[in-house]
JSON list of C-alpha atoms in Angstrom, two decimals:
[
{"chain": "A", "resi": 159, "resn": "MET", "atom": "CA", "xyz": [-122.11, -109.09, 184.62]},
{"chain": "A", "resi": 160, "resn": "ASN", "atom": "CA", "xyz": [-121.95, -109.89, 180.91]},
{"chain": "A", "resi": 161, "resn": "SER", "atom": "CA", "xyz": [-121.66, -106.39, 179.49]},
{"chain": "A", "resi": 162, "resn": "ASN", "atom": "CA", "xyz": [-119.43, -103.39, 180.08]},
{"chain": "A", "resi": 163, "resn": "SER", "atom": "CA", "xyz": [-120.37, -99.73, 180.38]},
{"chain": "A", "resi": 164, "resn": "THR", "atom": "CA", "xyz": [-120.80, -99.34, 176.59]},
{"chain": "A", "resi": 165, "resn": "ASP", "atom": "CA", "xyz": [-123.26, -102.24, 176.53]},
{"chain": "A", "resi": 166, "resn": "GLN", "atom": "CA", "xyz": [-120.86, -104.34, 174.49]},
{"chain": "A", "resi": 167, "resn": "PRO", "atom": "CA", "xyz": [-120.21, -107.99, 175.40]},
{"chain": "A", "resi": 168, "resn": "ARG", "atom": "CA", "xyz": [-117.60, -108.57, 178.04]},
{"chain": "A", "resi": 169, "resn": "VAL", "atom": "CA", "xyz": [-114.44, -110.05, 176.58]},
{"chain": "A", "resi": 170, "resn": "ALA", "atom": "CA", "xyz": [-112.57, -113.05, 177.99]},
{"chain": "A", "resi": 171, "resn": "ILE", "atom": "CA", "xyz": [-109.22, -114.54, 177.05]},
{"chain": "A", "resi": 172, "resn": "VAL", "atom": "CA", "xyz": [-109.00, -118.23, 177.94]},
{"chain": "A", "resi": 173, "resn": "THR", "atom": "CA", "xyz": [-105.52, -119.74, 177.70]},
{"chain": "A", "resi": 174, "resn": "GLY", "atom": "CA", "xyz": [-105.51, -123.46, 177.08]},
{"chain": "A", "resi": 175, "resn": "GLY", "atom": "CA", "xyz": [-109.04, -122.98, 175.77]},
{"chain": "A", "resi": 176, "resn": "SER", "atom": "CA", "xyz": [-108.97, -125.66, 173.09]},
{"chain": "A", "resi": 177, "resn": "ARG", "atom": "CA", "xyz": [-109.32, -128.69, 175.37]},
{"chain": "A", "resi": 178, "resn": "GLY", "atom": "CA", "xyz": [-110.10, -129.99, 178.86]},
{"chain": "A", "resi": 179, "resn": "ILE", "atom": "CA", "xyz": [-111.19, -127.55, 181.54]},
{"chain": "A", "resi": 180, "resn": "GLY", "atom": "CA", "xyz": [-110.25, -124.57, 179.40]},
{"chain": "A", "resi": 181, "resn": "ARG", "atom": "CA", "xyz": [-112.55, -125.74, 176.62]},
{"chain": "A", "resi": 182, "resn": "GLN", "atom": "CA", "xyz": [-115.47, -126.06, 179.05]},
{"chain": "A", "resi": 183, "resn": "VAL", "atom": "CA", "xyz": [-114.74, -122.59, 180.41]},
{"chain": "A", "resi": 184, "resn": "VAL", "atom": "CA", "xyz": [-114.94, -121.24, 176.85]},
{"chain": "A", "resi": 185, "resn": "GLU", "atom": "CA", "xyz": [-118.39, -122.73, 176.35]},
{"chain": "A", "resi": 186, "resn": "ARG", "atom": "CA", "xyz": [-119.63, -121.67, 179.79]},
{"chain": "A", "resi": 187, "resn": "LEU", "atom": "CA", "xyz": [-118.56, -118.03, 179.41]},
{"chain": "A", "resi": 188, "resn": "ALA", "atom": "CA", "xyz": [-119.92, -117.95, 175.86]},
{"chain": "A", "resi": 189, "resn": "ALA", "atom": "CA", "xyz": [-123.28, -119.05, 177.23]},
{"chain": "A", "resi": 190, "resn": "ASP", "atom": "CA", "xyz": [-123.13, -115.98, 179.49]},
{"chain": "A", "resi": 191, "resn": "GLY", "atom": "CA", "xyz": [-122.68, -113.80, 176.40]},
{"chain": "A", "resi": 192, "resn": "TYR", "atom": "CA", "xyz": [-118.93, -113.23, 176.53]},
{"chain": "A", "resi": 193, "resn": "ALA", "atom": "CA", "xyz": [-116.83, -112.69, 173.46]},
{"chain": "A", "resi": 194, "resn": "ILE", "atom": "CA", "xyz": [-114.04, -115.24, 173.78]},
{"chain": "A", "resi": 195, "resn": "VAL", "atom": "CA", "xyz": [-110.44, -115.38, 172.64]},
{"chain": "A", "resi": 196, "resn": "VAL", "atom": "CA", "xyz": [-109.47, -119.05, 172.62]},
{"chain": "A", "resi": 197, "resn": "ASN", "atom": "CA", "xyz": [-105.73, -119.33, 173.12]},
{"chain": "A", "resi": 198, "resn": "TYR", "atom": "CA", "xyz": [-103.95, -122.51, 172.06]},
{"chain": "A", "resi": 199, "resn": "ARG", "atom": "CA", "xyz": [-100.42, -123.57, 171.28]},
{"chain": "A", "resi": 200, "resn": "ASP", "atom": "CA", "xyz": [-100.38, -126.22, 168.54]},
{"chain": "A", "resi": 201, "resn": "ASN", "atom": "CA", "xyz": [-103.73, -127.80, 167.72]},
{"chain": "A", "resi": 202, "resn": "HIS", "atom": "CA", "xyz": [-105.53, -125.38, 165.42]},
{"chain": "A", "resi": 203, "resn": "ALA", "atom": "CA", "xyz": [-108.32, -127.84, 164.62]},
{"chain": "A", "resi": 204, "resn": "GLU", "atom": "CA", "xyz": [-109.25, -128.28, 168.29]},
{"chain": "A", "resi": 205, "resn": "ALA", "atom": "CA", "xyz": [-109.15, -124.52, 168.81]},
{"chain": "A", "resi": 206, "resn": "GLU", "atom": "CA", "xyz": [-111.51, -123.94, 165.89]},
{"chain": "A", "resi": 207, "resn": "THR", "atom": "CA", "xyz": [-113.85, -126.59, 167.27]},
{"chain": "A", "resi": 208, "resn": "ALA", "atom": "CA", "xyz": [-113.87, -124.65, 170.56]},
{"chain": "A", "resi": 209, "resn": "VAL", "atom": "CA", "xyz": [-114.65, -121.45, 168.65]},
{"chain": "A", "resi": 210, "resn": "ALA", "atom": "CA", "xyz": [-117.57, -123.15, 166.92]},
{"chain": "A", "resi": 211, "resn": "ALA", "atom": "CA", "xyz": [-118.86, -124.44, 170.25]},
{"chain": "A", "resi": 212, "resn": "ALA", "atom": "CA", "xyz": [-118.62, -120.96, 171.78]},
{"chain": "A", "resi": 213, "resn": "ARG", "atom": "CA", "xyz": [-120.59, -119.45, 168.92]},
{"chain": "A", "resi": 214, "resn": "ALA", "atom": "CA", "xyz": [-123.19, -122.19, 169.22]},
{"chain": "A", "resi": 215, "resn": "ALA", "atom": "CA", "xyz": [-123.48, -121.38, 172.93]},
{"chain": "A", "resi": 216, "resn": "GLY", "atom": "CA", "xyz": [-124.27, -117.76, 172.17]},
{"chain": "A", "resi": 217, "resn": "GLY", "atom": "CA", "xyz": [-120.98, -115.86, 172.20]},
{"chain": "A", "resi": 218, "resn": "ASP", "atom": "CA", "xyz": [-118.60, -114.58, 169.55]},
{"chain": "A", "resi": 219, "resn": "ALA", "atom": "CA", "xyz": [-115.15, -116.18, 169.51]},
{"chain": "A", "resi": 220, "resn": "ILE", "atom": "CA", "xyz": [-111.80, -116.29, 167.75]},
{"chain": "A", "resi": 221, "resn": "ALA", "atom": "CA", "xyz": [-108.77, -118.57, 168.14]},
{"chain": "A", "resi": 222, "resn": "ILE", "atom": "CA", "xyz": [-105.28, -117.13, 168.59]},
{"chain": "A", "resi": 223, "resn": "PRO", "atom": "CA", "xyz": [-102.12, -119.25, 168.93]},
{"chain": "A", "resi": 224, "resn": "ALA", "atom": "CA", "xyz": [-99.47, -118.26, 171.48]},
{"chain": "A", "resi": 225, "resn": "ASP", "atom": "CA", "xyz": [-96.77, -119.84, 173.58]},
{"chain": "A", "resi": 226, "resn": "ILE", "atom": "CA", "xyz": [-97.87, -118.60, 177.01]},
{"chain": "A", "resi": 227, "resn": "ALA", "atom": "CA", "xyz": [-94.29, -118.54, 178.32]},
{"chain": "A", "resi": 228, "resn": "ASP", "atom": "CA", "xyz": [-93.16, -116.20, 175.51]},
{"chain": "A", "resi": 229, "resn": "GLU", "atom": "CA", "xyz": [-93.89, -112.68, 176.70]},
{"chain": "A", "resi": 230, "resn": "ALA", "atom": "CA", "xyz": [-93.91, -111.23, 173.17]},
{"chain": "A", "resi": 231, "resn": "ALA", "atom": "CA", "xyz": [-96.40, -113.85, 171.99]},
{"chain": "A", "resi": 232, "resn": "VAL", "atom": "CA", "xyz": [-98.60, -113.19, 175.03]},
{"chain": "A", "resi": 233, "resn": "ALA", "atom": "CA", "xyz": [-98.54, -109.44, 174.34]},
{"chain": "A", "resi": 234, "resn": "ASP", "atom": "CA", "xyz": [-99.58, -110.18, 170.76]},
{"chain": "A", "resi": 235, "resn": "LEU", "atom": "CA", "xyz": [-102.43, -112.35, 172.09]},
{"chain": "A", "resi": 236, "resn": "PHE", "atom": "CA", "xyz": [-103.81, -109.50, 174.18]},
{"chain": "A", "resi": 237, "resn": "GLU", "atom": "CA", "xyz": [-103.36, -107.01, 171.36]},
{"chain": "A", "resi": 238, "resn": "ALA", "atom": "CA", "xyz": [-105.31, -109.30, 169.02]},
{"chain": "A", "resi": 239, "resn": "ALA", "atom": "CA", "xyz": [-108.14, -109.45, 171.58]},
{"chain": "A", "resi": 240, "resn": "GLU", "atom": "CA", "xyz": [-108.19, -105.66, 171.83]},
{"chain": "A", "resi": 241, "resn": "ARG", "atom": "CA", "xyz": [-108.17, -105.18, 168.05]},
{"chain": "A", "resi": 242, "resn": "ARG", "atom": "CA", "xyz": [-111.04, -107.61, 167.54]},
{"chain": "A", "resi": 243, "resn": "PHE", "atom": "CA", "xyz": [-113.23, -106.89, 170.55]},
{"chain": "A", "resi": 244, "resn": "GLY", "atom": "CA", "xyz": [-112.08, -103.51, 171.88]},
{"chain": "A", "resi": 245, "resn": "GLY", "atom": "CA", "xyz": [-110.63, -104.58, 175.24]},
{"chain": "A", "resi": 246, "resn": "VAL", "atom": "CA", "xyz": [-110.28, -107.37, 177.78]},
{"chain": "A", "resi": 247, "resn": "ASP", "atom": "CA", "xyz": [-112.45, -107.86, 180.87]},
{"chain": "A", "resi": 248, "resn": "VAL", "atom": "CA", "xyz": [-111.61, -111.38, 182.05]},
{"chain": "A", "resi": 249, "resn": "VAL", "atom": "CA", "xyz": [-108.48, -113.51, 181.76]},
{"chain": "A", "resi": 250, "resn": "VAL", "atom": "CA", "xyz": [-108.75, -117.20, 182.58]},
{"chain": "A", "resi": 251, "resn": "HIS", "atom": "CA", "xyz": [-105.28, -118.72, 182.61]},
{"chain": "A", "resi": 252, "resn": "ALA", "atom": "CA", "xyz": [-106.00, -122.44, 182.29]},
{"chain": "A", "resi": 253, "resn": "ALA", "atom": "CA", "xyz": [-103.01, -123.51, 180.19]},
{"chain": "A", "resi": 254, "resn": "GLY", "atom": "CA", "xyz": [-100.42, -125.71, 181.87]},
{"chain": "A", "resi": 255, "resn": "MET", "atom": "CA", "xyz": [-98.49, -128.94, 181.74]},
{"chain": "A", "resi": 256, "resn": "MET", "atom": "CA", "xyz": [-97.99, -131.94, 184.01]},
{"chain": "A", "resi": 257, "resn": "ALA", "atom": "CA", "xyz": [-95.25, -134.54, 184.21]},
{"chain": "A", "resi": 258, "resn": "LEU", "atom": "CA", "xyz": [-95.00, -137.19, 186.94]},
{"chain": "A", "resi": 259, "resn": "SER", "atom": "CA", "xyz": [-91.89, -138.59, 188.58]},
{"chain": "A", "resi": 260, "resn": "PRO", "atom": "CA", "xyz": [-90.61, -139.34, 192.08]},
{"chain": "A", "resi": 261, "resn": "LEU", "atom": "CA", "xyz": [-88.46, -136.42, 193.15]},
{"chain": "A", "resi": 262, "resn": "ALA", "atom": "CA", "xyz": [-85.33, -138.59, 193.38]},
{"chain": "A", "resi": 263, "resn": "ASP", "atom": "CA", "xyz": [-85.72, -139.64, 189.74]},
{"chain": "A", "resi": 264, "resn": "LEU", "atom": "CA", "xyz": [-86.92, -136.35, 188.26]},
{"chain": "A", "resi": 265, "resn": "ASP", "atom": "CA", "xyz": [-85.16, -135.23, 185.10]},
{"chain": "A", "resi": 266, "resn": "LEU", "atom": "CA", "xyz": [-84.28, -131.62, 185.87]},
{"chain": "A", "resi": 267, "resn": "ASP", "atom": "CA", "xyz": [-84.70, -130.69, 182.22]},
{"chain": "A", "resi": 268, "resn": "GLN", "atom": "CA", "xyz": [-88.30, -131.82, 182.63]},
{"chain": "A", "resi": 269, "resn": "LEU", "atom": "CA", "xyz": [-88.54, -129.66, 185.75]},
{"chain": "A", "resi": 270, "resn": "ASP", "atom": "CA", "xyz": [-87.34, -126.68, 183.73]},
{"chain": "A", "resi": 271, "resn": "ARG", "atom": "CA", "xyz": [-90.08, -127.31, 181.15]},
{"chain": "A", "resi": 272, "resn": "ILE", "atom": "CA", "xyz": [-92.77, -127.52, 183.84]},
{"chain": "A", "resi": 273, "resn": "LEU", "atom": "CA", "xyz": [-91.59, -124.33, 185.51]},
{"chain": "A", "resi": 274, "resn": "ARG", "atom": "CA", "xyz": [-91.37, -122.53, 182.18]},
{"chain": "A", "resi": 275, "resn": "VAL", "atom": "CA", "xyz": [-94.97, -123.31, 181.27]},
{"chain": "A", "resi": 276, "resn": "ASN", "atom": "CA", "xyz": [-96.65, -123.21, 184.67]},
{"chain": "A", "resi": 277, "resn": "VAL", "atom": "CA", "xyz": [-94.69, -120.47, 186.46]},
{"chain": "A", "resi": 278, "resn": "ARG", "atom": "CA", "xyz": [-93.12, -118.29, 183.77]},
{"chain": "A", "resi": 279, "resn": "GLY", "atom": "CA", "xyz": [-96.33, -118.68, 181.75]},
{"chain": "A", "resi": 280, "resn": "THR", "atom": "CA", "xyz": [-98.39, -117.38, 184.67]},
{"chain": "A", "resi": 281, "resn": "PHE", "atom": "CA", "xyz": [-96.07, -114.39, 185.06]},
{"chain": "A", "resi": 282, "resn": "ALA", "atom": "CA", "xyz": [-96.26, -113.61, 181.33]},
{"chain": "A", "resi": 283, "resn": "VAL", "atom": "CA", "xyz": [-100.07, -113.88, 181.17]},
{"chain": "A", "resi": 284, "resn": "ASP", "atom": "CA", "xyz": [-100.68, -112.07, 184.46]},
{"chain": "A", "resi": 285, "resn": "GLN", "atom": "CA", "xyz": [-98.34, -109.22, 183.50]},
{"chain": "A", "resi": 286, "resn": "GLN", "atom": "CA", "xyz": [-100.42, -108.46, 180.43]},
{"chain": "A", "resi": 287, "resn": "ALA", "atom": "CA", "xyz": [-103.66, -108.99, 182.33]},
{"chain": "A", "resi": 288, "resn": "ALA", "atom": "CA", "xyz": [-102.57, -106.60, 185.08]},
{"chain": "A", "resi": 289, "resn": "ARG", "atom": "CA", "xyz": [-101.78, -103.92, 182.50]},
{"chain": "A", "resi": 290, "resn": "ARG", "atom": "CA", "xyz": [-104.84, -104.35, 180.28]},
{"chain": "A", "resi": 291, "resn": "VAL", "atom": "CA", "xyz": [-107.90, -105.78, 182.08]},
{"chain": "A", "resi": 292, "resn": "ARG", "atom": "CA", "xyz": [-110.61, -103.14, 182.35]},
{"chain": "A", "resi": 293, "resn": "ARG", "atom": "CA", "xyz": [-112.24, -101.96, 185.59]},
{"chain": "A", "resi": 294, "resn": "GLY", "atom": "CA", "xyz": [-114.76, -104.45, 186.90]},
{"chain": "A", "resi": 295, "resn": "GLY", "atom": "CA", "xyz": [-112.76, -107.28, 185.41]},
{"chain": "A", "resi": 296, "resn": "ALA", "atom": "CA", "xyz": [-111.26, -110.50, 186.75]},
{"chain": "A", "resi": 297, "resn": "ILE", "atom": "CA", "xyz": [-108.03, -112.47, 186.49]},
{"chain": "A", "resi": 298, "resn": "ILE", "atom": "CA", "xyz": [-108.46, -116.18, 187.24]},
{"chain": "A", "resi": 299, "resn": "ASN", "atom": "CA", "xyz": [-105.40, -118.41, 187.47]},
{"chain": "A", "resi": 300, "resn": "PHE", "atom": "CA", "xyz": [-105.28, -122.18, 187.84]},
{"chain": "A", "resi": 301, "resn": "SER", "atom": "CA", "xyz": [-103.49, -123.72, 190.80]},
{"chain": "A", "resi": 302, "resn": "SER", "atom": "CA", "xyz": [-104.14, -127.30, 191.95]},
{"chain": "A", "resi": 303, "resn": "SER", "atom": "CA", "xyz": [-105.39, -129.20, 194.98]},
{"chain": "A", "resi": 304, "resn": "LEU", "atom": "CA", "xyz": [-102.19, -131.23, 194.64]},
{"chain": "A", "resi": 305, "resn": "THR", "atom": "CA", "xyz": [-100.49, -128.45, 196.59]},
{"chain": "A", "resi": 306, "resn": "ARG", "atom": "CA", "xyz": [-102.43, -129.89, 199.57]},
{"chain": "A", "resi": 307, "resn": "PHE", "atom": "CA", "xyz": [-102.71, -133.56, 198.63]},
{"chain": "A", "resi": 308, "resn": "ALA", "atom": "CA", "xyz": [-98.92, -134.10, 198.66]},
{"chain": "A", "resi": 309, "resn": "ARG", "atom": "CA", "xyz": [-99.41, -137.10, 196.37]},
{"chain": "A", "resi": 310, "resn": "PRO", "atom": "CA", "xyz": [-96.17, -138.98, 195.53]},
{"chain": "A", "resi": 311, "resn": "GLY", "atom": "CA", "xyz": [-94.89, -138.36, 192.04]},
{"chain": "A", "resi": 312, "resn": "TYR", "atom": "CA", "xyz": [-96.29, -134.84, 191.77]},
{"chain": "A", "resi": 313, "resn": "SER", "atom": "CA", "xyz": [-93.51, -132.82, 193.40]},
{"chain": "A", "resi": 314, "resn": "ALA", "atom": "CA", "xyz": [-92.61, -130.78, 190.31]},
{"chain": "A", "resi": 315, "resn": "TYR", "atom": "CA", "xyz": [-96.21, -130.10, 189.30]},
{"chain": "A", "resi": 316, "resn": "ALA", "atom": "CA", "xyz": [-97.30, -129.27, 192.85]},
{"chain": "A", "resi": 317, "resn": "ALA", "atom": "CA", "xyz": [-94.33, -126.95, 193.30]},
{"chain": "A", "resi": 318, "resn": "SER", "atom": "CA", "xyz": [-95.21, -125.10, 190.11]},
{"chain": "A", "resi": 319, "resn": "LYS", "atom": "CA", "xyz": [-98.84, -124.74, 191.17]},
{"chain": "A", "resi": 320, "resn": "GLY", "atom": "CA", "xyz": [-97.83, -123.56, 194.62]},
{"chain": "A", "resi": 321, "resn": "ALA", "atom": "CA", "xyz": [-96.03, -120.76, 192.83]},
{"chain": "A", "resi": 322, "resn": "VAL", "atom": "CA", "xyz": [-99.22, -119.93, 190.92]},
{"chain": "A", "resi": 323, "resn": "SER", "atom": "CA", "xyz": [-101.09, -119.62, 194.23]},
{"chain": "A", "resi": 324, "resn": "ALA", "atom": "CA", "xyz": [-98.44, -117.24, 195.58]},
{"chain": "A", "resi": 325, "resn": "ILE", "atom": "CA", "xyz": [-98.45, -115.13, 192.41]},
{"chain": "A", "resi": 326, "resn": "THR", "atom": "CA", "xyz": [-102.23, -114.84, 192.61]},
{"chain": "A", "resi": 327, "resn": "LEU", "atom": "CA", "xyz": [-102.34, -113.66, 196.21]},
{"chain": "A", "resi": 328, "resn": "VAL", "atom": "CA", "xyz": [-99.65, -111.03, 195.67]},
{"chain": "A", "resi": 329, "resn": "LEU", "atom": "CA", "xyz": [-101.13, -109.73, 192.41]},
{"chain": "A", "resi": 330, "resn": "ALA", "atom": "CA", "xyz": [-104.56, -109.25, 194.02]},
{"chain": "A", "resi": 331, "resn": "ARG", "atom": "CA", "xyz": [-102.96, -106.86, 196.50]},
{"chain": "A", "resi": 332, "resn": "GLU", "atom": "CA", "xyz": [-100.86, -105.09, 193.87]},
{"chain": "A", "resi": 333, "resn": "LEU", "atom": "CA", "xyz": [-104.04, -104.20, 191.96]},
{"chain": "A", "resi": 334, "resn": "ARG", "atom": "CA", "xyz": [-105.53, -102.25, 194.85]},
{"chain": "A", "resi": 335, "resn": "GLY", "atom": "CA", "xyz": [-107.72, -99.45, 193.51]},
{"chain": "A", "resi": 336, "resn": "ARG", "atom": "CA", "xyz": [-108.14, -101.01, 190.05]},
{"chain": "A", "resi": 337, "resn": "ASP", "atom": "CA", "xyz": [-111.48, -102.79, 190.72]},
{"chain": "A", "resi": 338, "resn": "VAL", "atom": "CA", "xyz": [-110.02, -105.99, 189.25]},
{"chain": "A", "resi": 339, "resn": "THR", "atom": "CA", "xyz": [-110.29, -109.23, 191.19]},
{"chain": "A", "resi": 340, "resn": "VAL", "atom": "CA", "xyz": [-107.53, -111.86, 191.14]},
{"chain": "A", "resi": 341, "resn": "ASN", "atom": "CA", "xyz": [-108.21, -115.41, 192.27]},
{"chain": "A", "resi": 342, "resn": "ALA", "atom": "CA", "xyz": [-107.01, -118.94, 191.61]},
{"chain": "A", "resi": 343, "resn": "VAL", "atom": "CA", "xyz": [-109.05, -122.09, 191.15]},
{"chain": "A", "resi": 344, "resn": "ALA", "atom": "CA", "xyz": [-107.37, -125.22, 192.51]},
{"chain": "A", "resi": 345, "resn": "PRO", "atom": "CA", "xyz": [-109.13, -128.27, 191.06]},
{"chain": "A", "resi": 346, "resn": "GLY", "atom": "CA", "xyz": [-108.85, -131.73, 192.50]},
{"chain": "A", "resi": 347, "resn": "PRO", "atom": "CA", "xyz": [-108.87, -134.81, 190.24]},
{"chain": "A", "resi": 348, "resn": "THR", "atom": "CA", "xyz": [-110.98, -133.90, 187.23]},
{"chain": "A", "resi": 349, "resn": "ALA", "atom": "CA", "xyz": [-112.01, -136.19, 184.39]},
{"chain": "A", "resi": 350, "resn": "THR", "atom": "CA", "xyz": [-109.86, -134.72, 181.64]},
{"chain": "A", "resi": 351, "resn": "ALA", "atom": "CA", "xyz": [-107.26, -136.27, 179.37]},
{"chain": "A", "resi": 352, "resn": "LEU", "atom": "CA", "xyz": [-104.53, -134.57, 181.43]},
{"chain": "A", "resi": 353, "resn": "PHE", "atom": "CA", "xyz": [-105.65, -136.49, 184.53]},
{"chain": "A", "resi": 354, "resn": "LEU", "atom": "CA", "xyz": [-106.73, -139.80, 182.97]},
{"chain": "A", "resi": 355, "resn": "ASP", "atom": "CA", "xyz": [-103.70, -140.32, 180.71]},
{"chain": "A", "resi": 356, "resn": "GLY", "atom": "CA", "xyz": [-101.58, -143.25, 181.90]},
{"chain": "A", "resi": 357, "resn": "LYS", "atom": "CA", "xyz": [-103.85, -144.30, 184.79]},
{"chain": "A", "resi": 358, "resn": "ASP", "atom": "CA", "xyz": [-105.49, -147.72, 184.94]},
{"chain": "A", "resi": 359, "resn": "GLU", "atom": "CA", "xyz": [-109.14, -148.19, 185.92]},
{"chain": "A", "resi": 360, "resn": "GLN", "atom": "CA", "xyz": [-108.29, -149.25, 189.48]},
{"chain": "A", "resi": 361, "resn": "THR", "atom": "CA", "xyz": [-106.23, -146.13, 190.10]},
{"chain": "A", "resi": 362, "resn": "VAL", "atom": "CA", "xyz": [-108.94, -143.88, 188.71]},
{"chain": "A", "resi": 363, "resn": "ALA", "atom": "CA", "xyz": [-111.60, -145.61, 190.82]},
{"chain": "A", "resi": 364, "resn": "ARG", "atom": "CA", "xyz": [-109.50, -145.30, 193.98]},
{"chain": "A", "resi": 365, "resn": "ILE", "atom": "CA", "xyz": [-108.92, -141.59, 193.48]},
{"chain": "A", "resi": 366, "resn": "ALA", "atom": "CA", "xyz": [-112.57, -140.99, 192.56]},
{"chain": "A", "resi": 367, "resn": "ALA", "atom": "CA", "xyz": [-113.63, -142.56, 195.89]},
{"chain": "A", "resi": 368, "resn": "GLU", "atom": "CA", "xyz": [-111.50, -140.19, 198.00]},
{"chain": "A", "resi": 369, "resn": "PRO", "atom": "CA", "xyz": [-113.82, -137.14, 198.22]},
{"chain": "A", "resi": 370, "resn": "PRO", "atom": "CA", "xyz": [-117.02, -137.37, 200.28]},
{"chain": "A", "resi": 371, "resn": "LEU", "atom": "CA", "xyz": [-118.96, -136.85, 197.04]},
{"chain": "A", "resi": 372, "resn": "GLU", "atom": "CA", "xyz": [-117.31, -140.07, 195.76]},
{"chain": "A", "resi": 373, "resn": "ARG", "atom": "CA", "xyz": [-116.62, -139.06, 192.18]},
{"chain": "A", "resi": 374, "resn": "LEU", "atom": "CA", "xyz": [-114.13, -137.24, 190.02]},
{"chain": "A", "resi": 375, "resn": "GLY", "atom": "CA", "xyz": [-114.75, -133.62, 189.24]},
{"chain": "A", "resi": 376, "resn": "THR", "atom": "CA", "xyz": [-115.93, -132.70, 185.77]},
{"chain": "A", "resi": 377, "resn": "PRO", "atom": "CA", "xyz": [-114.81, -129.80, 183.58]},
{"chain": "A", "resi": 378, "resn": "ASP", "atom": "CA", "xyz": [-118.31, -128.36, 184.02]},
{"chain": "A", "resi": 379, "resn": "ASP", "atom": "CA", "xyz": [-117.86, -128.30, 187.82]},
{"chain": "A", "resi": 380, "resn": "ILE", "atom": "CA", "xyz": [-114.79, -126.14, 187.40]},
{"chain": "A", "resi": 381, "resn": "ALA", "atom": "CA", "xyz": [-116.25, -123.97, 184.65]},
{"chain": "A", "resi": 382, "resn": "GLU", "atom": "CA", "xyz": [-119.18, -123.05, 186.90]},
{"chain": "A", "resi": 383, "resn": "LEU", "atom": "CA", "xyz": [-116.77, -121.76, 189.54]},
{"chain": "A", "resi": 384, "resn": "VAL", "atom": "CA", "xyz": [-114.84, -119.78, 186.94]},
{"chain": "A", "resi": 385, "resn": "ALA", "atom": "CA", "xyz": [-118.06, -118.21, 185.66]},
{"chain": "A", "resi": 386, "resn": "PHE", "atom": "CA", "xyz": [-118.92, -117.14, 189.21]},
{"chain": "A", "resi": 387, "resn": "LEU", "atom": "CA", "xyz": [-115.50, -115.53, 189.72]},
{"chain": "A", "resi": 388, "resn": "ALA", "atom": "CA", "xyz": [-115.66, -113.88, 186.29]},
{"chain": "A", "resi": 389, "resn": "GLY", "atom": "CA", "xyz": [-119.06, -112.36, 186.92]},
{"chain": "A", "resi": 390, "resn": "PRO", "atom": "CA", "xyz": [-121.10, -112.15, 190.12]},
{"chain": "A", "resi": 391, "resn": "GLY", "atom": "CA", "xyz": [-118.33, -113.09, 192.56]},
{"chain": "A", "resi": 392, "resn": "ARG", "atom": "CA", "xyz": [-117.00, -109.55, 192.94]},
{"chain": "A", "resi": 393, "resn": "TRP", "atom": "CA", "xyz": [-116.43, -109.80, 196.69]},
{"chain": "A", "resi": 394, "resn": "VAL", "atom": "CA", "xyz": [-114.16, -112.82, 196.30]},
{"chain": "A", "resi": 395, "resn": "ASN", "atom": "CA", "xyz": [-110.63, -111.52, 195.79]},
{"chain": "A", "resi": 396, "resn": "GLY", "atom": "CA", "xyz": [-107.12, -112.69, 196.56]},
{"chain": "A", "resi": 397, "resn": "GLN", "atom": "CA", "xyz": [-108.23, -116.27, 197.21]},
{"chain": "A", "resi": 398, "resn": "VAL", "atom": "CA", "xyz": [-107.30, -119.80, 196.18]},
{"chain": "A", "resi": 399, "resn": "LEU", "atom": "CA", "xyz": [-110.53, -121.78, 195.86]},
{"chain": "A", "resi": 400, "resn": "TYR", "atom": "CA", "xyz": [-110.12, -125.54, 196.24]},
{"chain": "A", "resi": 401, "resn": "ALA", "atom": "CA", "xyz": [-112.63, -127.35, 194.04]},
{"chain": "A", "resi": 402, "resn": "ASN", "atom": "CA", "xyz": [-112.19, -131.01, 194.89]},
{"chain": "A", "resi": 403, "resn": "GLY", "atom": "CA", "xyz": [-115.44, -132.33, 196.31]},
{"chain": "A", "resi": 404, "resn": "GLY", "atom": "CA", "xyz": [-114.16, -132.09, 199.86]},
{"chain": "A", "resi": 405, "resn": "ALA", "atom": "CA", "xyz": [-111.24, -134.48, 199.44]},
{"chain": "A", "resi": 406, "resn": "ILE", "atom": "CA", "xyz": [-109.14, -132.25, 201.71]}
]
């Protein structure tokens, strides 16, 4: 599943592709022969490093900046992909933000920022994906296992990711007849800077021991699932896949 009907490489846009899980997805899809558009917001150097890694893995790649919650910027992102590579086959929407606070203490301005990035951003990216992804393609959003864990301090983040799950399930049904799958990956604790930042060793060790597999997830664990949904997993559609080692 790494070429379209004209025998050209399949094309993937990966939002948040300059770091963390998104960066690993870039490398994994590049290894499958995809041409990759690495979306980032601010860090050009990291994005170019991701591009170099994708090319080293066997795929072509470019880096395009865009605020994912700005619908005009997202439209420009997709248009840049189409100009460079001729179309879009896969959209992996991995960009997001997290902020922790007990609900009673949550700064509602912070809540607005989380909802803007995680919910509005998903709408903006999925709107363009729904209009532009070619037949046989895939849209892959990122939810979170925190929608099930109900871990204190994560109310705003979990609420935003619950919205992503709902958007995904509805969009899959709205694309009936298009031959485009829509799914969400819901990682559990994964060893990225987003998860590790601000946690002491004891907290990390306690969380790592929760799943039956007794470890944190890795970006590669999640990237393998994304690669399956992007390619051979054509009969998986309208699902939220919880990738957390069996923690719940």
